[in-house]
C-alpha positions as semicolon CSV with decimal commas, in nm:
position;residue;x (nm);y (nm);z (nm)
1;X;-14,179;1,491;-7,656
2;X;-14,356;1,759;-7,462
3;X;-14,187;2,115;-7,407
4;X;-14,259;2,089;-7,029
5;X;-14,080;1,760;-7,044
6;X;-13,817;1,843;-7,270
7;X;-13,713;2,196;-7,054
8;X;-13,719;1,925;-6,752
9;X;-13,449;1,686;-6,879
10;X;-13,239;1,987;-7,042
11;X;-13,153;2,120;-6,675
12;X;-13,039;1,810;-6,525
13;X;-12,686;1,783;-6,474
14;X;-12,501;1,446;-6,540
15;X;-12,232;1,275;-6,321
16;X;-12,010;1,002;-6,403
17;X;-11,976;0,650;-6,193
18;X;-11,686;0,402;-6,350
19;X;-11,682;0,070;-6,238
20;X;-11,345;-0,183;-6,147
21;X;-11,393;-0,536;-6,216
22;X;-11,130;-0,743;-6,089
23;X;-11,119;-1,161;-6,149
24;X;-10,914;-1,322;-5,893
25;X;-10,754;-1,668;-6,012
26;X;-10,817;-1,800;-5,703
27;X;-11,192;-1,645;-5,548
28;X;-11,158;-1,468;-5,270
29;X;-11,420;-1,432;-5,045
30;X;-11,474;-1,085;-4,865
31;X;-11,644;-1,146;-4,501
32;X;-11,970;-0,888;-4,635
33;X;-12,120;-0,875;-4,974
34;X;-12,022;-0,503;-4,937
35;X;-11,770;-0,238;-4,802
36;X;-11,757;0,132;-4,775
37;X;-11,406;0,192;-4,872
38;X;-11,198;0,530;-4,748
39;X;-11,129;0,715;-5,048
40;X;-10,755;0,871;-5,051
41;X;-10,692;0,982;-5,431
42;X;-10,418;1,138;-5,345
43;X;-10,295;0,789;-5,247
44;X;-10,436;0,643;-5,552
45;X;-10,726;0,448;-5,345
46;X;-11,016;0,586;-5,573
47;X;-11,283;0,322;-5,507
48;X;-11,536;0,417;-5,199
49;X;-11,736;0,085;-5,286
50;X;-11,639;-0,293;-5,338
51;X;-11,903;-0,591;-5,416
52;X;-11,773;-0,884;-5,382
53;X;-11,977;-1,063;-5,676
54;X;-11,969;-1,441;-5,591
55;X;-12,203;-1,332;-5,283
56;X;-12,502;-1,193;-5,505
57;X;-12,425;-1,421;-5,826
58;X;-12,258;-1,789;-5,765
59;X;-12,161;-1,737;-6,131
60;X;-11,932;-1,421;-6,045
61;X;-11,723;-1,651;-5,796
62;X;-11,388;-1,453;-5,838
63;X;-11,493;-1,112;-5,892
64;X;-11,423;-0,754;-5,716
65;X;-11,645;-0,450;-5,845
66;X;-11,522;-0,169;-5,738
67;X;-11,803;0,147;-5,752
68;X;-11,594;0,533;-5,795
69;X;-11,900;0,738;-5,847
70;X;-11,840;1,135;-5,968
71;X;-11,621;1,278;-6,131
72;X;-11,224;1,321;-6,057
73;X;-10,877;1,239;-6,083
74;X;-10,935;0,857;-6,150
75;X;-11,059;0,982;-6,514
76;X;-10,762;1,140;-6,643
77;X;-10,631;0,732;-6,587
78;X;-10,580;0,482;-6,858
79;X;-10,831;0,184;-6,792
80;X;-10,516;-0,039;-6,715
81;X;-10,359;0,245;-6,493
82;X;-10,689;0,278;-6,260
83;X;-10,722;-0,089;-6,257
84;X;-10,399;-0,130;-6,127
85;X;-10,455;0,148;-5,878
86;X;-10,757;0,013;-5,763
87;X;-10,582;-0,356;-5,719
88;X;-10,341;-0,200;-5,519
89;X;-10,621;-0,017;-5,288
90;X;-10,772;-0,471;-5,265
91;X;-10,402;-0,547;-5,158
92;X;-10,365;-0,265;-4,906
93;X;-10,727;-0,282;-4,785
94;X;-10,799;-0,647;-4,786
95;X;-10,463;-0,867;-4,811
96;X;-10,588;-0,985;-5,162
97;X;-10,328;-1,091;-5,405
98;X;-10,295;-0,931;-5,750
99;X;-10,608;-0,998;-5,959
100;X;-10,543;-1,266;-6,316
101;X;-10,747;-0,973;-6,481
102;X;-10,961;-0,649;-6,506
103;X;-11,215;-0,443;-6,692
104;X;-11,273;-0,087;-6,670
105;X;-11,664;0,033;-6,787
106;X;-11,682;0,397;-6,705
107;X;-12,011;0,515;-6,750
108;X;-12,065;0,908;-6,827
109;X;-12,401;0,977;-6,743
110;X;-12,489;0,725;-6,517
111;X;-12,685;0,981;-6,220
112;X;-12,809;1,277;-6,144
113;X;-12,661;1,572;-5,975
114;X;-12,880;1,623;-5,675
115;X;-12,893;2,018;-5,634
116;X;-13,140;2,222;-5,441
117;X;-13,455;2,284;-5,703
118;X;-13,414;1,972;-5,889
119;X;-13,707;1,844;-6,099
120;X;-13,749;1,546;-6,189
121;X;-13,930;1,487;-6,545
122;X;-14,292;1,244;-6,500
123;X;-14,258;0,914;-6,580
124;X;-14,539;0,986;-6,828
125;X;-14,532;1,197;-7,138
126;X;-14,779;1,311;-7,378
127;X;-14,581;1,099;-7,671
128;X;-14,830;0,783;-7,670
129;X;-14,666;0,509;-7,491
130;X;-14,368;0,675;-7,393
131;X;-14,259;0,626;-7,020
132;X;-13,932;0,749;-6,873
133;X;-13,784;0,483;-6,592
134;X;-13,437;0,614;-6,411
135;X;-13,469;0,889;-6,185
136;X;-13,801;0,959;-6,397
137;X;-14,092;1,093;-6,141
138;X;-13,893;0,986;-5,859
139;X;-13,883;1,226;-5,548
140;X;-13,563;1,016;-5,422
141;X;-13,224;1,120;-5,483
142;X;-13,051;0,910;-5,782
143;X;-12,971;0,605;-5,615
144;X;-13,040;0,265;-5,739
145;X;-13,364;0,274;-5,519
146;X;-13,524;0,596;-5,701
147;X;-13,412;0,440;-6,028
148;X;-13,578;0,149;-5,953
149;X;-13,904;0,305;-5,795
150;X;-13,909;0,538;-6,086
151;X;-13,885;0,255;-6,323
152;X;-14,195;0,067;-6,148
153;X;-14,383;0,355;-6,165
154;X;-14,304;0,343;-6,553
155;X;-14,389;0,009;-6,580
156;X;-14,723;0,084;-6,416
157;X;-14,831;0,322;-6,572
158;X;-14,764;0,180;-6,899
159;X;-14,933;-0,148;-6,738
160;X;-15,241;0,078;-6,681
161;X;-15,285;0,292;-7,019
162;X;-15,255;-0,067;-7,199
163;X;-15,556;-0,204;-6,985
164;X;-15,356;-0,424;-6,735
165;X;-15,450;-0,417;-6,429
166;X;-15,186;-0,596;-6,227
167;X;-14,837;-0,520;-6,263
């Protein structure tokens, strides 16, 4: 990998996003795909996002995600202790009974720090076929949207130093 690229990606700061999956025995059905959720952690209501599944995936009929992105209190939590918490924060906020079950997947790295200066690396780099996709060349903060612009614009030029010429 180039030094340019390499001195790029060691400055970036990492935050953390876990995710709550809850499975209701009986599916509830949330009136928007999607809520913004007040936060209280002192109150143990962590999550500030909730999907409800079944409305993006008929398959997922039955499942909560609740989104805590950075990092704080919830990670000092056993999986089964924030899970709990966070089925509490579905019964106070939306009525819901206790979920049948639950899954924890806290993810580390999962986006960028956005801080004043921030580069982001090119999606291209000299190593031959090598493309970076994420928040990779992307002049958006690190949001699903960036990562997903970024990783078009990988896919591009990748499509483009093969020969392709339609993507």
């Amino acid at each position: 990998m180039a030094q340019p690229v390499a001195a790029t990606l060691a400055q970036i700061e990492f935050a953390p996003i876990c995710t709550v999956y809850l499975r209701y025995a009986q599916p509830p059905r949330l009136p928007q795909p999607i809520y913004a959720l007040h936060t209280q952690p002192d109150n143990g209501h962590f999550g500030p996002w909730v999907f409800d599944r079944r409305q993006t995936n008929p398959n997922c009929a039955g499942v909560l995600s609740v989104v805590i992105s950075g990092a704080g209190a919830h990670q000092a939590l056993t999986a089964c202790g924030l899970a709990a918490l966070v089925a509490q924060q579905m019964i106070a906020t939306f009525g819901l009974p206790a979920p049948a079950g639950s899954a924890v997947i806290p993810e580390k790295r999962a986006t960028i720090v956005p801080r004043r200066g921030l580069v982001h690396p090119p999606p291209r780099v000299s190593a031959d076929g090598l493309n970076l996709a994420g928040d990779a060349g992307s002049p958006f903060p690190s949001t699903l949207e960036g990562s997903v612009r970024a990783g078009l614009a990988a896919a591009q030029a990748l499509c483009a130093a093969c020969g392709f010429t339609r993507v």
